[in-house]
Amino acid sequence: MEQIKILLNESDIPRQWYNLAADLPTPLLPPLGPDGKPVSPDMLAPVFPMNLIEQEVSQQRWIDIPEEILNILYRWRPAPLRRARYLEKYLDTPARIYYKDESTSPPGSHKPNTAVAQAWYNKQFGIKKLTTETGAGQWGSALAFACQIIGLECKVFMVRISFDQKPFRKMMMQTWGANCVASPSPETNAGRKILKDMPNTPGSLGIAISEAIEQAVTDPKGQTRYSLGSVLNHVLLHQTIIGLEAKKQLKMINEKPDIVIGCAGGGSNFAGLSFPFVADKINGDDIKIVPVEPTACPTMTRAPFVYDFGDTACTTPLLAMHSLGHSFVPPPIHAGGLRYHGMAPLVCQAIVEGLLEPRAYHQLKSYEAAITWARTEGFIPAPETSQAIAAVIDEAQKAKQERKEKVILFCYSGHGLMDLTGYDAYLSGKLTDYELPQEEMNKYLKELKNYPKAEARKTGKW
Amino acid sequence: MEQIKILLNESDIPRQWYNLAADLPTPLLPPLGPDGKPVSPDMLAPVFPMNLIEQEVSQQRWIDIPEEILNILYRWRPAPLRRARYLEKYLDTPARIYYKDESTSPPGSHKPNTAVAQAWYNKQFGIKKLTTETGAGQWGSALAFACQIIGLECKVFMVRISFDQKPFRKMMMQTWGANCVASPSPETNAGRKILKDMPNTPGSLGIAISEAIEQAVTDPKGQTRYSLGSVLNHVLLHQTIIGLEAKKQLKMINEKPDIVIGCAGGGSNFAGLSFPFVADKINGDDIKIVPVEPTACPTMTRAPFVYDFGDTACTTPLLAMHSLGHSFVPPPIHAGGLRYHGMAPLVCQAIVEGLLEPRAYHQLKSYEAAITWARTEGFIPAPETSQAIAAVIDEAQKAKQERKEKVILFCYSGHGLMDLTGYDAYLSGKLTDYELPQEEMNKYLKELKNYPKAEARKTGKW
């Protein structure tokens, strides 16, 4: 009998989140307001509750997880760490491949780790309703679930192409009592303006964010706030439970990863798994840490490190990040969760520092990896997760060539049961590869040239 | 911290299946051939491999699970036993509710427990291809998964109404490399005949079974066999790993069930969980064991115990079971897996003996239970599973009225992520209740009046 699942007892769940901001060799560049000056916590108060804003700007290394949040997470946490023995055998690799299985949550992804925390902090702050945006629907369904369990109203603006292609996510949100509309919608000024200019737009996360923020800040009673599923520091913080659990589980079997891999759209599942290991790398461990993105939306691998808005309508503060420009609307690739124009500032700062080695994969290669996974391990991965699997397979094959017993750890961020139309399109030969042309990229980036420069300091240590 | 998950190590997985036939107070009535005489194992040889036929007729109490089968099941087994603490709190019941979570398998239901075993035994016997039928698609996707992992071709005849309503199950099967067609199909004599007589039929499991058997027995090379996902003795046998694991897990926390509940279409998940507890009941334990079915297809609660064919085209032997008549085509309720005209002979014999207390629920009550579950426990159950949840809620409320600390155990047979159209229909008020009218039932039953009588002996002990 060969062990497949490394399980942690509920009593061994991590009781603190890890904040990479405390350990980054160079401090994060601050978000800037319209005047080009750093925004103060107060300026964010119409958008987020103050307890989350405190986490957003915190420099504290460890932050306690409230017991009430853990009591909700126990529905599926601690999540299993699994060994991909069947894929290892198929690849005939000396590498040992472990994956943290975040697909076991009710909505089927890592997203509820922060959705539950955010809903809980908002509820504590007296908020009655949350608004948000969603791409493929993983985030929207996670927030719908969390709001239902905690007792908040939930309104979701869903990127139109996913709303149309993936009606089942919308039904999930409704099952959990949320109100889900296609974005751009006629319900907000931002939505109406875009519908007028581009009535057939497939929508984008940037547009949907603008709509959700607008609806939160215009609540006359002031009891609505906005919730974001990725990018921000407090979101990444809540996700670190993934990596902290994985660390405990690997310790149980005396393993340490040589390579840590995750797909990155806004960066949250990648950061959640990897940041506790980035800390080890800062402390001298020899670990290769790889965020993976699609070639259709090459934020980390090709976009410059700049100050840019988080949304299309330029509502948010300017964030220092790798960005394709806030007007960028990616082509309708099926990995809907990996289509954001920017990337989490914490992830970007770690890239600037040389702590991470980003990589991009084509859609067809990802689906090929997904099919290999489904036909060996058995489980059907989300299209986003498949990007990580493509990198895992490459690393496992490299280990075979080098005859090295590498330990690979990756984040299985979600299952693909709600995304089978993508598999259908791939298997019937209807998908094609796409690489963002440089001239198109330059067009979007031109808008940013008058913004403040994001000049991050590099220590040159990695 | 209150424990939610009771987890079993891989090394503690049960290593034998339990065969209720060895302990039933009265022996099963034998299947009969066209001549009215019991069929011999040889007569089943064109349909099933001999190693499975041996299990079908076995009277041995414990049958070893081959190590190679366990090595496949470890992908998701042992399955978690969970306590529904959040539902308990919501109902404010003194009952303790445990559920065996069979939704964690790759296809999302209990079905692969037998699919893997059947595929493995067929492969051992030199078979190259399996054919089968599927209703909601849970069985077809499970067999597709198993055949892919074990290396067999797989052909699935899917009941047309589900094929049309649930294209995602078909995509799952294709992801695992199977060939899935709508039934009735033009590929078989049975299918062509029915399409000619009833071109707009929604199909039925009975019709699809006829097609799958026909395609198996007419393979000129003799390398194709048929695989059934429920009803037969060997199928129920393979599912007993559910109840055997649950028993070990309950023992870990010093609990014994007062009530055991499962939904029953053909009977396999119900039997899988309950038979090890039926054995305890035979040995004197005081346990209430409840199979649950829809009022739209009331096999156990209203149909007579008779000899009837397992399929519409009268291809199978006559089986002694509760049957609505092999021509019965139920209305298109959403619990596609609970629409079979018959019921597993082992389950029926246990009913005749008085060991089980069958119960029927309306569709609307089931969906109400499903929504309550999704909004408390968080996970979205399959429509079939919701029938069991409706009974669980009733029993928990009864325990509250009686102020008794009852222990309720049920089988969470699958998740509902592929069945969200049913939730959508329910939430938008499009679903109605349905009770099979007696005169319609009598019409189907009339056909059976010249068949041999099924006269089971009752010991009158329960």
mmCIF file of C-alpha atoms in Angstrom, chain A residues 1-5 7 10-11 71 74-77 82 86 104-106 145 148-149 168 171-172 174-177 371 374-380 415 417-418 420-421 423-424 427, chain B residues 1-5 7 10-11 71 74-77 82 86 104-106 145 148-149 168 171-172 174-177 371 374-380 415 417-418 420-421 423-424 427:
data_model
loop_
_atom_site.group_PDB
_atom_site.id
_atom_site.type_symbol
_atom_site.label_atom_id
_atom_site.label_comp_id
_atom_site.label_asym_id
_atom_site.label_seq_id
_atom_site.Cartn_x
_atom_site.Cartn_y
_atom_site.Cartn_z
ATOM 1 C CA MET A 1 0.000 0.000 0.000
ATOM 2 C CA GLU A 2 1.446 3.299 -1.085
ATOM 3 C CA GLN A 3 0.208 6.381 0.703
ATOM 4 C CA ILE A 4 -1.778 8.788 -1.473
ATOM 5 C CA LYS A 5 -3.390 11.180 1.016
ATOM 6 C CA LEU A 7 -4.363 14.205 6.114
ATOM 7 C CA GLU A 10 -8.919 19.451 12.482
ATOM 8 C CA SER A 11 -7.095 20.157 15.727
ATOM 9 C CA ASN A 71 -15.449 26.821 12.632
ATOM 10 C CA TYR A 74 -13.802 22.911 9.041
ATOM 11 C CA ARG A 75 -16.482 22.031 6.483
ATOM 12 C CA TRP A 76 -13.574 21.178 4.175
ATOM 13 C CA ARG A 77 -10.320 22.142 5.915
ATOM 14 C CA ARG A 82 -2.113 14.264 -2.049
ATOM 15 C CA TYR A 86 -0.461 7.669 -10.808
ATOM 16 C CA THR A 104 -12.802 19.914 -1.947
ATOM 17 C CA SER A 105 -14.508 23.103 -0.738
ATOM 18 C CA PRO A 106 -18.252 23.493 -1.420
ATOM 19 C CA PHE A 145 -21.479 30.523 -0.241
ATOM 20 C CA GLN A 148 -25.090 32.586 2.936
ATOM 21 C CA ILE A 149 -23.289 30.816 5.786
ATOM 22 C CA PHE A 168 -24.098 26.681 -13.943
ATOM 23 C CA MET A 171 -27.140 28.616 -10.582
ATOM 24 C CA MET A 172 -24.681 27.740 -7.817
ATOM 25 C CA GLN A 174 -28.526 31.328 -6.643
ATOM 26 C CA THR A 175 -28.616 28.055 -4.729
ATOM 27 C CA TRP A 176 -26.635 29.903 -2.071
ATOM 28 C CA GLY A 177 -29.077 32.800 -2.251
ATOM 29 C CA ILE A 371 -6.384 15.329 -20.090
ATOM 30 C CA ALA A 374 -7.771 13.224 -15.752
ATOM 31 C CA ARG A 375 -6.747 9.953 -17.402
ATOM 32 C CA THR A 376 -4.092 9.064 -14.815
ATOM 33 C CA GLU A 377 -5.044 10.663 -11.497
ATOM 34 C CA GLY A 378 -8.758 10.488 -12.355
ATOM 35 C CA PHE A 379 -9.885 13.940 -11.206
ATOM 36 C CA ILE A 380 -10.827 16.603 -13.772
ATOM 37 C CA HIS A 415 -11.935 21.087 -10.101
ATOM 38 C CA LEU A 417 -16.652 19.996 -13.313
ATOM 39 C CA MET A 418 -18.210 23.377 -14.074
ATOM 40 C CA LEU A 420 -16.516 20.922 -19.191
ATOM 41 C CA THR A 421 -17.423 23.005 -22.242
ATOM 42 C CA TYR A 423 -12.809 20.179 -22.481
ATOM 43 C CA ASP A 424 -15.472 19.555 -25.098
ATOM 44 C CA LEU A 427 -11.428 17.349 -27.558
ATOM 45 C CA MET B 1 -13.250 22.789 18.229
ATOM 46 C CA GLU B 2 -15.951 20.306 17.279
ATOM 47 C CA GLN B 3 -14.965 17.393 15.088
ATOM 48 C CA ILE B 4 -16.590 17.388 11.657
ATOM 49 C CA LYS B 5 -14.621 14.766 9.718
ATOM 50 C CA LEU B 7 -11.087 10.043 8.623
ATOM 51 C CA GLU B 10 -5.546 4.144 3.797
ATOM 52 C CA SER B 11 -4.035 1.224 5.709
ATOM 53 C CA ASN B 71 -4.792 0.584 -5.368
ATOM 54 C CA TYR B 74 -7.133 4.957 -2.861
ATOM 55 C CA ARG B 75 -7.594 7.925 -5.201
ATOM 56 C CA TRP B 76 -10.574 8.831 -3.002
ATOM 57 C CA ARG B 77 -11.079 6.018 -0.455
ATOM 58 C CA ARG B 82 -18.750 13.590 8.314
ATOM 59 C CA TYR B 86 -24.358 22.783 10.930
ATOM 60 C CA THR B 104 -15.439 12.811 -3.279
ATOM 61 C CA SER B 105 -14.731 10.285 -6.058
ATOM 62 C CA PRO B 106 -13.600 11.629 -9.445
ATOM 63 C CA PHE B 145 -13.504 6.676 -15.498
ATOM 64 C CA GLN B 148 -9.908 4.618 -18.693
ATOM 65 C CA ILE B 149 -7.880 3.846 -15.577
ATOM 66 C CA PHE B 168 -21.981 17.860 -19.074
ATOM 67 C CA MET B 171 -18.456 15.619 -21.694
ATOM 68 C CA MET B 172 -17.114 13.977 -18.536
ATOM 69 C CA GLN B 174 -15.538 11.893 -23.248
ATOM 70 C CA THR B 175 -12.826 13.435 -21.082
ATOM 71 C CA TRP B 176 -12.262 9.905 -19.792
ATOM 72 C CA GLY B 177 -12.224 8.594 -23.362
ATOM 73 C CA ILE B 371 -31.580 23.859 -0.325
ATOM 74 C CA ALA B 374 -26.702 23.644 0.804
ATOM 75 C CA ARG B 375 -27.392 26.697 2.948
ATOM 76 C CA THR B 376 -26.296 25.088 6.220
ATOM 77 C CA GLU B 377 -23.713 22.412 5.454
ATOM 78 C CA GLY B 378 -22.550 24.269 2.333
ATOM 79 C CA PHE B 379 -22.250 21.385 -0.122
ATOM 80 C CA ILE B 380 -24.776 21.017 -2.956
ATOM 81 C CA HIS B 415 -22.836 15.968 -5.304
ATOM 82 C CA LEU B 417 -22.766 20.143 -9.345
ATOM 83 C CA MET B 418 -23.777 18.458 -12.597
ATOM 84 C CA LEU B 420 -27.879 22.522 -11.236
ATOM 85 C CA THR B 421 -30.614 22.844 -13.861
ATOM 86 C CA TYR B 423 -32.074 23.588 -8.694
ATOM 87 C CA ASP B 424 -32.677 26.382 -11.181
ATOM 88 C CA LEU B 427 -35.862 28.003 -7.380
#
